[in-house]
């Protein structure tokens, strides 16, 4: 319907080369659809009745490898049904191999997939517009069925594309949620590591405090130097200090929890 309205107001496809297998089609393979300069004013019936009109199943044909069916040469050993099945299978395969494609009626999801696929961010959110030039044209049910028949391959391709699009969207959302969960776990691990460092620091300060009290303040200067250095001490260093204290006959009489509370 949109293409009919397009050519009805005087637009043409004259500049389209339709190159396939390295050459454009001959006049016999692709006859002219109108006699004059353009097809302005063409009726919908005449538009649909033209045998060389490429509007029917255009999406499937443009996505498919036409060389599989002899390009625009309709005189071949393939029947019309076989030709259509081959075009549709090729179009589906090419669609699957695309890193990205979108659907007009799913603008927000299309934007989401584009941004995640290519690592880009649009400054504005996509807007959903469902009105077209052809939307206001009233057609009967018989005409509607005829249009659907002329575009049967496109209809099947669209259903396949919608299912593939939704599946890609769901997979991308699941991956993003998994990445968010992983990021939360990493932040929680960092917080736990910081807490453990703080606990070791407090343990070391309490240990020095005990030494200072038991040795009559002899370790006061050492403690002050350690505090000026930020009290940063790895667990291995704490163990070495504790071993050295044991060799000197220094024992601990309090558990760690009571030390932290007292500190």
GROMACS .gro file of C-alpha atoms in nm, residues 18 20 23-32 51-54 70-75 83:
model
   23
   18UNK     CA    1   1.875  -0.419  -1.002
   20UNK     CA    2   2.234  -0.946  -0.999
   23UNK     CA    3   2.472  -0.740  -1.449
   24UNK     CA    4   2.138  -0.555  -1.462
   25UNK     CA    5   1.832  -0.736  -1.600
   26UNK     CA    6   1.739  -0.712  -1.965
   27UNK     CA    7   1.416  -0.555  -2.085
   28UNK     CA    8   1.280  -0.903  -2.147
   29UNK     CA    9   1.361  -1.007  -1.790
   30UNK     CA   10   1.220  -0.691  -1.632
   31UNK     CA   11   0.978  -0.505  -1.863
   32UNK     CA   12   0.874  -0.148  -1.798
   51UNK     CA   13   0.311  -0.874  -1.370
   52UNK     CA   14   0.648  -0.692  -1.372
   53UNK     CA   15   0.572  -0.488  -1.061
   54UNK     CA   16   0.846  -0.558  -0.805
   70UNK     CA   17   1.835  -1.712  -1.181
   71UNK     CA   18   1.805  -1.346  -1.079
   72UNK     CA   19   1.519  -1.179  -1.273
   73UNK     CA   20   1.495  -1.451  -1.533
   74UNK     CA   21   1.155  -1.607  -1.474
   75UNK     CA   22   1.210  -1.869  -1.743
   83UNK     CA   23   1.126  -2.022  -0.656
   0.00000   0.00000   0.00000
